[in-house]
Coordinates of C-alpha atoms and ligand atoms in Angstrom, one line a residue:
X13 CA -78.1 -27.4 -10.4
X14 CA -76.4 -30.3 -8.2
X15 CA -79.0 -33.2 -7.8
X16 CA -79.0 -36.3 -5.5
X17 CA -81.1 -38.6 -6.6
X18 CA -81.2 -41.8 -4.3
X19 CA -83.0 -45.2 -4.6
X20 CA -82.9 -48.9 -3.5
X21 CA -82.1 -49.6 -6.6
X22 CA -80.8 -49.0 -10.3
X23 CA -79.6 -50.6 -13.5
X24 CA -77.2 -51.5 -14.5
X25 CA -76.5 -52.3 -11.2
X26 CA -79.6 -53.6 -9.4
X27 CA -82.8 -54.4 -10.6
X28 CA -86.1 -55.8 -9.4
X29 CA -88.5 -53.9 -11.4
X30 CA -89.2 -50.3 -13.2
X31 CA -88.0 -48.5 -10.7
X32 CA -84.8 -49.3 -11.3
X33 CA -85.2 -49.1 -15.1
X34 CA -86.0 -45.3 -13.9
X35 CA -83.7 -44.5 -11.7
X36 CA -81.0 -46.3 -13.8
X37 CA -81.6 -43.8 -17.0
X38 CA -83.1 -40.6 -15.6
X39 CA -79.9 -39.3 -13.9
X40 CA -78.1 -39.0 -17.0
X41 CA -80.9 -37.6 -19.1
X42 CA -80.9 -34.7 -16.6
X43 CA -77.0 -34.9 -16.6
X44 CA -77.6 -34.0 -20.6
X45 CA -79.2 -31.4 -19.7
X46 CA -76.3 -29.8 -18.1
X47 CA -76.7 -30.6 -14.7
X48 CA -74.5 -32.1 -11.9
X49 CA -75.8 -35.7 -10.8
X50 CA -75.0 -38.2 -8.4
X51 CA -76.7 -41.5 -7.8
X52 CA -76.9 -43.0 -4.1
X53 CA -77.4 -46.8 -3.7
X54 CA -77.1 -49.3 -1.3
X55 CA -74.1 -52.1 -2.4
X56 CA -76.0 -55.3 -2.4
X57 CA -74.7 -58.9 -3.5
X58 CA -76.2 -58.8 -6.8
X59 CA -75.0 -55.0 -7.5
X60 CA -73.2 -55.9 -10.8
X61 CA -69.9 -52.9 -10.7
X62 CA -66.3 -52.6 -11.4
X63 CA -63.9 -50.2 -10.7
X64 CA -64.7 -49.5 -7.1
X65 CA -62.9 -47.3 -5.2
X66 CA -63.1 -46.3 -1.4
X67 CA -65.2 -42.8 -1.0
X68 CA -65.6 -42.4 2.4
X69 CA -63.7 -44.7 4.8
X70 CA -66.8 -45.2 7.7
X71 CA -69.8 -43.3 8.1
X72 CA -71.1 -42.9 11.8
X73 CA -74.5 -44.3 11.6
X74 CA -76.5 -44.3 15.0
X75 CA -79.6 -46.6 14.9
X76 CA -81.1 -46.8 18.4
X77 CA -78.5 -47.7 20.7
X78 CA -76.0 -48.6 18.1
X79 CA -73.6 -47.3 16.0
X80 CA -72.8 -48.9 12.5
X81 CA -70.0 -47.6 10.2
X82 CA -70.5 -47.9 6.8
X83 CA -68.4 -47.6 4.0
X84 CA -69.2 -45.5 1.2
X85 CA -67.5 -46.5 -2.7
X86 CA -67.6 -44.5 -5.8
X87 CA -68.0 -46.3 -9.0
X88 CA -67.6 -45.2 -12.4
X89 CA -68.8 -42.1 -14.1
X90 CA -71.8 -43.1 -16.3
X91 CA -71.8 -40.3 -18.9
X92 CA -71.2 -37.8 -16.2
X93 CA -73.3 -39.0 -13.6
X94 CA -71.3 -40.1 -10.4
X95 CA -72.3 -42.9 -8.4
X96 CA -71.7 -44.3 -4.6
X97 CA -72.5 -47.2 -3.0
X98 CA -73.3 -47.2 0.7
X99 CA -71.6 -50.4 2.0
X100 CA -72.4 -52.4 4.9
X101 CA -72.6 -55.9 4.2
X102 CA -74.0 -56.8 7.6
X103 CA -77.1 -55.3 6.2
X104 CA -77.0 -55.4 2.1
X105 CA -74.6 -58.7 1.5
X106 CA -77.7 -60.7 0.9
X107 CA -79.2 -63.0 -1.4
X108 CA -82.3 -60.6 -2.6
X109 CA -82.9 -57.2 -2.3
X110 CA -85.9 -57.0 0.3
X111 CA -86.6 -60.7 0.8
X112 CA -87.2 -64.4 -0.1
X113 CA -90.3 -66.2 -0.8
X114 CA -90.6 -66.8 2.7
X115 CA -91.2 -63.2 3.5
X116 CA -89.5 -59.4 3.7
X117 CA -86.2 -59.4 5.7
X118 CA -87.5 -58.7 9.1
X119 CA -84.6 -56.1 10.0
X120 CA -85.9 -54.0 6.7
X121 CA -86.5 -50.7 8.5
X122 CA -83.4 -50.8 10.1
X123 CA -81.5 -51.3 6.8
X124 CA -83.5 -48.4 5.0
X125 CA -83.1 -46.5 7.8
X126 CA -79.5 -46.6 8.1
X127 CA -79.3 -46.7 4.2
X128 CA -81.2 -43.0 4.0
X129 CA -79.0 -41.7 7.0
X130 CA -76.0 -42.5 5.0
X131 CA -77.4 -41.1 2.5
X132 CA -77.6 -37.5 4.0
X133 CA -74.1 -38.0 5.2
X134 CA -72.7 -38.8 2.0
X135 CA -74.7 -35.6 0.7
X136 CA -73.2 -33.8 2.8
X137 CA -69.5 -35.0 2.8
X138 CA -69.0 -35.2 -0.6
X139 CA -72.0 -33.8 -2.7
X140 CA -74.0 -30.9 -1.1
X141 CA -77.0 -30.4 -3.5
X142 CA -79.5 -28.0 -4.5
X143 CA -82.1 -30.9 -4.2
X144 CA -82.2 -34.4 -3.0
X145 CA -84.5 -36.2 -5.2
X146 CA -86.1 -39.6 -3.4
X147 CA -87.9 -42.8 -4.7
X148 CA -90.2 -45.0 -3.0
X149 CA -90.4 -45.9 0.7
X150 CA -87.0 -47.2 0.7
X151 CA -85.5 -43.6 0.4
X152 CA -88.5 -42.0 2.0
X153 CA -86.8 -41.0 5.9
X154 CA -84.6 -38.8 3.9
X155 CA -86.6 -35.9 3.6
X156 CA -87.6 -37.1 7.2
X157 CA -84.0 -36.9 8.5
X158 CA -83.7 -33.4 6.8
X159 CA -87.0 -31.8 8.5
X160 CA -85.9 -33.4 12.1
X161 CA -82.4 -34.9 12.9
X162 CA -80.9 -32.4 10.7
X163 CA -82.9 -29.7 10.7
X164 CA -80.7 -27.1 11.8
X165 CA -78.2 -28.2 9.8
X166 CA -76.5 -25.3 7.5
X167 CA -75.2 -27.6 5.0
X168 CA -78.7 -28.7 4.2
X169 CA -80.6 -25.0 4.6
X170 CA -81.6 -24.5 0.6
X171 CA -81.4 -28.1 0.0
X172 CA -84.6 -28.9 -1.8
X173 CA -86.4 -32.7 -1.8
X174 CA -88.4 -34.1 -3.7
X175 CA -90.4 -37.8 -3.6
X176 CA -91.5 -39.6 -6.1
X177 CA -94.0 -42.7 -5.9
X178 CA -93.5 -45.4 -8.0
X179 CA -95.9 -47.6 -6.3
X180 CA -98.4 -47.2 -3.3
X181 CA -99.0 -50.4 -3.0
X182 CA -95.6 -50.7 -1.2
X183 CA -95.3 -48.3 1.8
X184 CA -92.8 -50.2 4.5
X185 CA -94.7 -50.4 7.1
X186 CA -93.3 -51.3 10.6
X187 CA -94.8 -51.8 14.5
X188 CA -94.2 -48.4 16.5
X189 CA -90.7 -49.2 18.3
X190 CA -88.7 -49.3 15.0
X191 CA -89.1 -45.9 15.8
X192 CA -86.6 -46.5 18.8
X193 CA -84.4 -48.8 16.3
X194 CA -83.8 -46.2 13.6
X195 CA -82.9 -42.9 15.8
X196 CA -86.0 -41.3 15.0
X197 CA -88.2 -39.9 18.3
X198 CA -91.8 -40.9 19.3
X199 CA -92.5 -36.9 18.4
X200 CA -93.5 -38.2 15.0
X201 CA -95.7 -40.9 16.0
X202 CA -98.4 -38.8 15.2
X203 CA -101.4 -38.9 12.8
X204 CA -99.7 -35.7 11.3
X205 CA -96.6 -37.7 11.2
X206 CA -94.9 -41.3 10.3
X207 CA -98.4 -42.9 12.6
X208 CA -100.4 -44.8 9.8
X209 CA -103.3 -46.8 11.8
X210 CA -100.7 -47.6 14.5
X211 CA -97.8 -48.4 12.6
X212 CA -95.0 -46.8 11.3
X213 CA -95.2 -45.8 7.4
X214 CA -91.7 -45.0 5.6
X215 CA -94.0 -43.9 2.3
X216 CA -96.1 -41.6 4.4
X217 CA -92.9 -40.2 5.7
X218 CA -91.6 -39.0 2.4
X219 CA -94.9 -38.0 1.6
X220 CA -95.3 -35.5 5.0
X221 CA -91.7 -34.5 4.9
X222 CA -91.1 -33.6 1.2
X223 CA -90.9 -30.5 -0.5
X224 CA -92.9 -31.6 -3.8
X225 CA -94.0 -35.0 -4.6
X226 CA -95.0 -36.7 -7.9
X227 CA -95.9 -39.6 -9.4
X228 CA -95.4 -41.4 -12.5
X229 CA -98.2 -40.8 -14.7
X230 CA -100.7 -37.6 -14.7
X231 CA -103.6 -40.1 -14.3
X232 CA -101.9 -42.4 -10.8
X233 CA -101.1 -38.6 -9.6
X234 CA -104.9 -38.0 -9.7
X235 CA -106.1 -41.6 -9.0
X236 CA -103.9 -42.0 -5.6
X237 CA -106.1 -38.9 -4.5
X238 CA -109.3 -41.5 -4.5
X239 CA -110.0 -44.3 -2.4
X240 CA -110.1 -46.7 -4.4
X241 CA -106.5 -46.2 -5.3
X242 CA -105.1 -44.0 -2.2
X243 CA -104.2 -47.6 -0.3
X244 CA -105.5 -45.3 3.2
X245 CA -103.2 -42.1 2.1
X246 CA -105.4 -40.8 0.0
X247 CA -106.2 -38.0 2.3
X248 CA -102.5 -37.2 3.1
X249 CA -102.1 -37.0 -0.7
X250 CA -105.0 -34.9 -0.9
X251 CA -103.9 -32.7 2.1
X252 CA -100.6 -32.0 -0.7
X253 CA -102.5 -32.0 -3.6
X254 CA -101.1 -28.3 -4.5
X255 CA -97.5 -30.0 -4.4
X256 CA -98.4 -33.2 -5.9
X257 CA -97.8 -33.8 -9.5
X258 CA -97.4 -36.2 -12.2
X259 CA -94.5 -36.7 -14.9
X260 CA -94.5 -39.6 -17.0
X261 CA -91.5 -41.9 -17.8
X262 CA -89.6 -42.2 -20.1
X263 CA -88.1 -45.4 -21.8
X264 CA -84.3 -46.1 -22.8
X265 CA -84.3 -46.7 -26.3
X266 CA -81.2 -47.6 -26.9
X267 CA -81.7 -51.2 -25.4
X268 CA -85.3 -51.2 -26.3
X269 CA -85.8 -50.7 -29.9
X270 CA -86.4 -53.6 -32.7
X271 CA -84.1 -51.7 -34.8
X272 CA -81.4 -52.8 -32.8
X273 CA -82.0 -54.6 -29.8
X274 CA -79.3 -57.8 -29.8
X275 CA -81.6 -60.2 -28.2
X276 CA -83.9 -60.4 -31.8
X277 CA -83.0 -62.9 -34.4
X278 CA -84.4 -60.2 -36.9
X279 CA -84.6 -56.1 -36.9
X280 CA -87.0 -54.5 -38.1
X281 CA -88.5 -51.0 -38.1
X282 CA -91.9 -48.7 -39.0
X283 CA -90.9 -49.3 -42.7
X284 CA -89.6 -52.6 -43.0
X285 CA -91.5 -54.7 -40.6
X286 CA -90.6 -57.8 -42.3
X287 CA -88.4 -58.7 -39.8
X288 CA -90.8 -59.3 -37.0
X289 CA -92.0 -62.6 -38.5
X290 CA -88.9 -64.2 -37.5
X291 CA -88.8 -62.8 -34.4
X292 CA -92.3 -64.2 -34.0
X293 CA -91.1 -67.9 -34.9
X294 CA -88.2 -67.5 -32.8
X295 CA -90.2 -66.7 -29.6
X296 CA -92.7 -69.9 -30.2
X297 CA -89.6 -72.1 -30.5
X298 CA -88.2 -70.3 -27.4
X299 CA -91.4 -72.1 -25.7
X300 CA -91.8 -75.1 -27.5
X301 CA -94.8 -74.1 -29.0
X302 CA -95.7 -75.1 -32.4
X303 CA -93.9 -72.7 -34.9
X304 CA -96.0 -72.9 -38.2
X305 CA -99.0 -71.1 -37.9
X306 CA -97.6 -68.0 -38.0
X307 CA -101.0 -66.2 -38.6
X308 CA -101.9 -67.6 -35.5
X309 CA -101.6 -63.8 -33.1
X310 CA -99.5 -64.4 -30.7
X311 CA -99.9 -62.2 -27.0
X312 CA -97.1 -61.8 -24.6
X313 CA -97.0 -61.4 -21.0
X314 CA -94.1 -60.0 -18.9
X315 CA -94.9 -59.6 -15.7
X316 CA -95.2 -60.0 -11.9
X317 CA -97.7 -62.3 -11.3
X318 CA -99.6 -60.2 -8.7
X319 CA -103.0 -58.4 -8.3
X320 CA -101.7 -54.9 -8.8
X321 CA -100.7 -56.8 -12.5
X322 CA -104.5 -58.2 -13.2
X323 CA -103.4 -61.5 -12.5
X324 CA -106.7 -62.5 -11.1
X325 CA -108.8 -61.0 -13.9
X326 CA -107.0 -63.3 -16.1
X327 CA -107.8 -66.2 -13.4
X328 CA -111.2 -65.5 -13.6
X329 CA -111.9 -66.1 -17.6
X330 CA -108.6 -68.3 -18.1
X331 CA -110.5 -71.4 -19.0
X332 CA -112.8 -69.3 -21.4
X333 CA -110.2 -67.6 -22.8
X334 CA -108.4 -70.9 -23.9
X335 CA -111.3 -71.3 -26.5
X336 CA -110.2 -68.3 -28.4
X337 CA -107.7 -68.6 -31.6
X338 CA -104.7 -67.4 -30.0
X339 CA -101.0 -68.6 -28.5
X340 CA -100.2 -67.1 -25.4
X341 CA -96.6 -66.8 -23.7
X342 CA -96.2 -65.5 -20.4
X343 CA -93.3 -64.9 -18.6
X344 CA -93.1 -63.7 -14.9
X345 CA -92.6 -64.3 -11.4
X346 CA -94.6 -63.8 -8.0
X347 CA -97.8 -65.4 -5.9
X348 CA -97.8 -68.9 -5.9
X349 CA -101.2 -69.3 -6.8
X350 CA -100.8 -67.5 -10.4
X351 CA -97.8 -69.2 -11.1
X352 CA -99.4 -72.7 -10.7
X353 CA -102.4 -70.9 -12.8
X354 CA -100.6 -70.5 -16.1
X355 CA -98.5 -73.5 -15.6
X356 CA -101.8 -75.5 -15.2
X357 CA -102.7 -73.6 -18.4
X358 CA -99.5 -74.7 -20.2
X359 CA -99.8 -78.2 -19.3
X360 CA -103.3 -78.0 -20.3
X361 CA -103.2 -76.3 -23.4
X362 CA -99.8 -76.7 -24.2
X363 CA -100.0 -76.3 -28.1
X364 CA -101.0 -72.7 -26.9
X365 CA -100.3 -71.5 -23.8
X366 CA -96.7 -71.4 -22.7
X367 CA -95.1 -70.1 -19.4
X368 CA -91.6 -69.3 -18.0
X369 CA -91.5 -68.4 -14.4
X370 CA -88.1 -66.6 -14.2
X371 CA -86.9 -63.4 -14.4
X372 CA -85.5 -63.4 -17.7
X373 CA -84.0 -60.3 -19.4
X374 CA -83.3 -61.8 -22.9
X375 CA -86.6 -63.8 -22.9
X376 CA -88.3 -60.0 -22.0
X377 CA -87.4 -58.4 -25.4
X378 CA -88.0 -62.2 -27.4
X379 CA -91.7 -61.3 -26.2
X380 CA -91.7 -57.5 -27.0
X381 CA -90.2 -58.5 -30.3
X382 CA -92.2 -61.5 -31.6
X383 CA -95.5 -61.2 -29.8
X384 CA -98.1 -59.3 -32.0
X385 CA -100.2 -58.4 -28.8
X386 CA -99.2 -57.5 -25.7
X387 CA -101.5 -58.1 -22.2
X388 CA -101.7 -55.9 -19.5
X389 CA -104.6 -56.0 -17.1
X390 CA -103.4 -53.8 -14.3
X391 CA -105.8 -53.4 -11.6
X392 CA -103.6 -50.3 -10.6
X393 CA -100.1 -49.3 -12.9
X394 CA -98.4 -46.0 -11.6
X395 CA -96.6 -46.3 -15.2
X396 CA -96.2 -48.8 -16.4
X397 CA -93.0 -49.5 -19.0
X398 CA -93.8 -53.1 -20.7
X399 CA -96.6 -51.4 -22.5
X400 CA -94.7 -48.2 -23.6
X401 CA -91.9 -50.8 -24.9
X402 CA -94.6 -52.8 -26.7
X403 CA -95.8 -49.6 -29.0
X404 CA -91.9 -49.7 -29.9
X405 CA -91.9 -52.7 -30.9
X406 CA -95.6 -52.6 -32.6
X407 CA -96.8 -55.2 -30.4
X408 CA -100.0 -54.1 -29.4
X409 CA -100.9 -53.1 -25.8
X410 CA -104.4 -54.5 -24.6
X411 CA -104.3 -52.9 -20.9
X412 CA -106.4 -51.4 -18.6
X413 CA -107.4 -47.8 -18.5
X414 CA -105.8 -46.9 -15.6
X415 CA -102.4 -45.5 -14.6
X416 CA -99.9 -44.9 -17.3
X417 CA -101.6 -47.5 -19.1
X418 CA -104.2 -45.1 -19.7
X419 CA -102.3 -42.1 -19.9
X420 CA -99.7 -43.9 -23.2
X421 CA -102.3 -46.1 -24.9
X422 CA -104.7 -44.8 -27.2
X423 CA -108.2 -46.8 -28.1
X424 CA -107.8 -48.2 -32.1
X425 CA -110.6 -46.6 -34.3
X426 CA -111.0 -48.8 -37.3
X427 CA -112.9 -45.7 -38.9
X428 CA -110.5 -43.1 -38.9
X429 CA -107.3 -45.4 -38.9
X430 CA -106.2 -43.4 -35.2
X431 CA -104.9 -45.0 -31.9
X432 CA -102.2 -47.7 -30.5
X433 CA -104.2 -49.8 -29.1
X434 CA -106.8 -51.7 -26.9
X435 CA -108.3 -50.7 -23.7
X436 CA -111.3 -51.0 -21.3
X437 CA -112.1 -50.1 -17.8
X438 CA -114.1 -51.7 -15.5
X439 CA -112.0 -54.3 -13.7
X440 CA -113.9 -57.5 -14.7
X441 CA -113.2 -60.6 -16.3
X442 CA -115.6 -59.9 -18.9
X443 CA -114.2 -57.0 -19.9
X444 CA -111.1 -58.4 -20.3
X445 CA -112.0 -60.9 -22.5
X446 CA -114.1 -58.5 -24.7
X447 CA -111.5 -56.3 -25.5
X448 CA -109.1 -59.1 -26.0
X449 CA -111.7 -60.5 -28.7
X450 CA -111.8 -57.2 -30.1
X451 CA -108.2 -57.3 -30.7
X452 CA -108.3 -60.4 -31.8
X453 CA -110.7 -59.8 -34.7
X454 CA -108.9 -56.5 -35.9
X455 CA -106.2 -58.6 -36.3
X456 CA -107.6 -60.3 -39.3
X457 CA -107.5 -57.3 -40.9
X458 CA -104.0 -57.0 -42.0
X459 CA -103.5 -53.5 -43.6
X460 CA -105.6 -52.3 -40.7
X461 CA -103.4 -54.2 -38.2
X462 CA -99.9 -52.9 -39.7
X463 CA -101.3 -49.2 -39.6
X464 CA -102.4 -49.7 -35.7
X465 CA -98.7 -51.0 -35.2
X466 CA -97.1 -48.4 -37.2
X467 CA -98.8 -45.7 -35.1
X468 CA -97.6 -47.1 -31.9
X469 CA -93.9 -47.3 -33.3
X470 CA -94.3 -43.5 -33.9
X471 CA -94.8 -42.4 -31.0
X472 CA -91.4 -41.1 -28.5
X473 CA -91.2 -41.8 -24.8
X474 CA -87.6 -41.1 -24.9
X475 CA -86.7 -39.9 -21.3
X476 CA -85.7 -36.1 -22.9
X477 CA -88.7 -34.9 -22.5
X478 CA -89.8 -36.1 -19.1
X479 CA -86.4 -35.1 -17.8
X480 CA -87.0 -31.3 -19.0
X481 CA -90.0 -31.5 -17.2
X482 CA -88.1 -32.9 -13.6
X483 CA -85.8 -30.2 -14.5
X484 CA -88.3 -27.3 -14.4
X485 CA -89.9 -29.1 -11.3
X486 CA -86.5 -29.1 -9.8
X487 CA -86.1 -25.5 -10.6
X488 CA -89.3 -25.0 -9.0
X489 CA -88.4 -26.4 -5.7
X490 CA -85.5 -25.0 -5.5
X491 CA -86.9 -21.1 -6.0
X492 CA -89.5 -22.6 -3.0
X493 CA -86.7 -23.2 -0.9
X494 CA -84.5 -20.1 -1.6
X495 CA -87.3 -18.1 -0.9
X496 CA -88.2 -19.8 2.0
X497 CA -84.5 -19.7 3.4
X498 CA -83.9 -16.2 2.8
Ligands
ADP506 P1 -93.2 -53.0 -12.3 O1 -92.0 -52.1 -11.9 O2 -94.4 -52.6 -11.5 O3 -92.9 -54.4 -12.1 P2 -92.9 -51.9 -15.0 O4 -93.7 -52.2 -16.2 O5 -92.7 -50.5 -14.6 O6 -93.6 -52.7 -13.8 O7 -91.5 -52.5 -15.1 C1 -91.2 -53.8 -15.2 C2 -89.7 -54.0 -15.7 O8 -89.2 -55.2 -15.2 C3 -89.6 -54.0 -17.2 O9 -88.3 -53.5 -17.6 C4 -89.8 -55.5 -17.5 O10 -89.2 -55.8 -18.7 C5 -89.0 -56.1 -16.3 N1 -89.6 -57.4 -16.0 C6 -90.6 -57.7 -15.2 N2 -90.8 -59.0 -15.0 C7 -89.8 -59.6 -15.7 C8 -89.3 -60.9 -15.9 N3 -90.0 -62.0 -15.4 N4 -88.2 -61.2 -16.7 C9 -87.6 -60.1 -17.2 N5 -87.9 -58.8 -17.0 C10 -89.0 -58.6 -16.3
GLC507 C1 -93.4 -49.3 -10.2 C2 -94.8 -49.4 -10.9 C3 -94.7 -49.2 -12.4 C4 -93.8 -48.2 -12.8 C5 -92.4 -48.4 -12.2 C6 -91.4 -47.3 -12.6 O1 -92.8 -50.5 -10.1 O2 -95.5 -50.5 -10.5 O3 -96.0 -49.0 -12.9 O4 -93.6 -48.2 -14.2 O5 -92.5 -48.3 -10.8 O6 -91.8 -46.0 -12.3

């Protein structure tokens, strides 16, 4: 099969979170597989790429009453998967991705707008495929463009799409004239269409328009279909529940392993675990925390310092939680509030509690790497891939049961010497902290403790087996849309 898979973004050439951790790695797991790939992106300032050369010269792009021409550039082949950028700096020569502190770029629909139209062009100019394969509400008008502004289109007539949600929380929502800005007609201002409680939704756009749709756990596929977790499209989702499924991701292990990972003092591995120790000292001197009780657990954070990540739970019993034997590093970015939180808990506490607000990619595997537990209170986690990195690196995962989280960690049972980690449910303060003690007090038990690592390092959430099952999906869609075209 020929695939286009298209995102806002992608390592190793843009990255703000997961989704590019995804969409980075998954293209060339399905390339392994014996399939054609290409990867569309937009060419921001931070896209980090040599060797460009000129695909297309100028795209004609018409956005309301304008036209825009961007460029399109090839980059290099990443073990047989090509890649283009969509060029137009007017739009993506920008300091961030999507916006500063102060707010989201307010001309965002128009740049995802003309970003997805260029992406059907390039589709069509360069790669025709067998299915276009979208991400999030930044690519979402594609399969919107193909149902209306290119509907008729030949090129396009067996082309298959398929959406996948990373996150609801983030649906690009917009007042009703973008419409008029981003060449799309009033017809779909409808409850049936991109209309969303009077605004314009991207997200439910791809949702409406798409083939299939899935998700990135099995449990987010099912939760997004309640309202507690449907952020208002539950009933859309449900609507498409017999083409809505979940596929788990995968993780790349070749940066994220202990065995090897070049950002560890030490390596270590199921059988040799000695080397972790070091890797534990290393990360308290990284934050200037005391480095000689090493038998002292030590839990990590790497996060965004949001609600969907739990930050409030941990809010709520910070203060109590400080009386507990325990250092605690966090690193992250986001609300303002949470990051004066743990830096009041720092300053506070600062033989314990440590915090770096940064985005720091070394610093990330120090903490996967020295940390012996690893906290993650989601309120909602679509996947999650911190966690799945932690069981790697046999830093155990205390998370919430929802999401991914739920669907990758398995409760510890001291009796039978099964599970990978520690988990609870309701979303309370106090549940947190119960479940941390609880993890706190198996880890006295050493040979217990080593065991409950060892089974997380065993397990494999290499992305082969999640891309076999996107390729039998694809195949799926594809025989949908044959049959449908014939
Ligand atoms: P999300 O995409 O919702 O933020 P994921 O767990 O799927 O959550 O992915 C987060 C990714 O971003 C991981 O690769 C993680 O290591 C990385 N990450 C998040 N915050 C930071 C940070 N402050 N510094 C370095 N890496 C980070
Ligand atoms: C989103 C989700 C996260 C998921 C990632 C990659 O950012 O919040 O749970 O792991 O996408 O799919």
């Amino acid at each position: 099969m020929r695939i286009v898979m298209t995102a806002s973004e992608a390592v190793p050439f843009s990255k703000t979170g997961g989704l590019a951790d995804v969409v980075g790695v998954l293209p060339q797991a399905i390339a392994r597989l014996g399939h054609e790939v290409a990867v569309i992106l937009p060419r921001y300032r931070m896209t980090s790429v040599s060797e460009l050369h000129i695909a297309i010269h100028s795209l004609t792009i018409p956005l309301g009453r304008k036209l825009h021409f961007p460029m399109v550039l090839e980059g290099p082949r990443q073990d047989g998967v090509r890649s283009f950028f969509v060029e137009y700096p007017h739009y993506f020569d920008r300091e961030a991705l999507y916006g500063t502190p102060q707010g989201d770029y307010p001309d965002n629909a128009e740049r995802f707008a003309l970003f997805s139209r260029a992406v059907v062009e390039t589709a069509k100019i360069l790669f025709v495929p067998d299915l276009l394969h979208c991400h999030d509400w930044q690519s979402a008008l594609v399969p919107v463009l193909l149902n209306t502004v290119y509907a008729g289109d030949p090129a396009f007539r067996k082309t298959g799409t398929l959406f996948t949600i990373h996150n609801l929380g983030y649906q690009g929502l917009f007042p009703p004239n973008t419409l008029e800005n981003i060449g799309l007609g009033w017809e779909l201002f409808t409850v049936e269409g991109l209309e969303f409680y009077g605004k314009v939704n991207f997200l439910k756009g791809g949702l409406v328009y798409s083939d299939y749709i899935n998700t990135v756990s099995r449990k987010y596929a099912q939760e997004i279909q309640t309202d507690e977790y449907g952020f208002g499209l539950q009933g859309v989702l449900r609507q498409r529940s017999a083409v809505l499924t979940g596929i788990l991701n995968g993780v790349d292990y070749t940066q994220w392993d202990p065995a090897t990972d070049s950002f560890l003092v030490a390596h270590y591995t199921p059988e040799d675990l000695k080397g972790k120790r070091a890797c534990k000292k290393d990360l308290l001197e990284q934050f200037h925390l005391p480095a000689k009780d090493l038998k002292r657990p030590l839990v990590g954070i790497v996060s965004r310092f949001t609600v969907q990540k739990g930050a409030d739970l941990i809010a709520e019993v910070a203060d109590v939680l400080t009386q507990e034997d325990f250092y605690l590093v966090a690193l992250g970015t986001g609300d303002a509030e949470y990051e004066a939180l743990f830096k009041r808990l720092a300053e506070q506490y600062p033989k314990k509690m440590a915090v770096r607000i940064a985005y720091d990619n070394a610093l990330a595997h120090k903490i996967e790497g020295g940390a012996d537990m690893f906290l993650m209170p989601s309120r909602y986690e679509p996947c999650g891939l911190n966690q799945i990195y932690s069981l790697k690196y046999g830093t155990v995962p205390i998370v919430r049961a929802t999401g991914g989280l739920d669907d990758t960690v398995e409760p510890w049972d001291p009796a039978s010497g099964a599970g990978t980690g520690f988990k609870f449910s309701e979303y309370s303060g106090q549940a947190l902290l119960d479940t941390l003690r609880k993890a706190l007090a198996a880890y006295q038990d050493r040979a217990a403790w080593q065991r409950l690592m060892r089974n997380g390092m065993a397990r494999d959430h290499s992305w082969e087996a999640s891309a076999r099952e996107y390729v039998a999906l694809y195949q799926k869609i594809v025989g949908m849309k044959r049959a449908a075209a014939t």
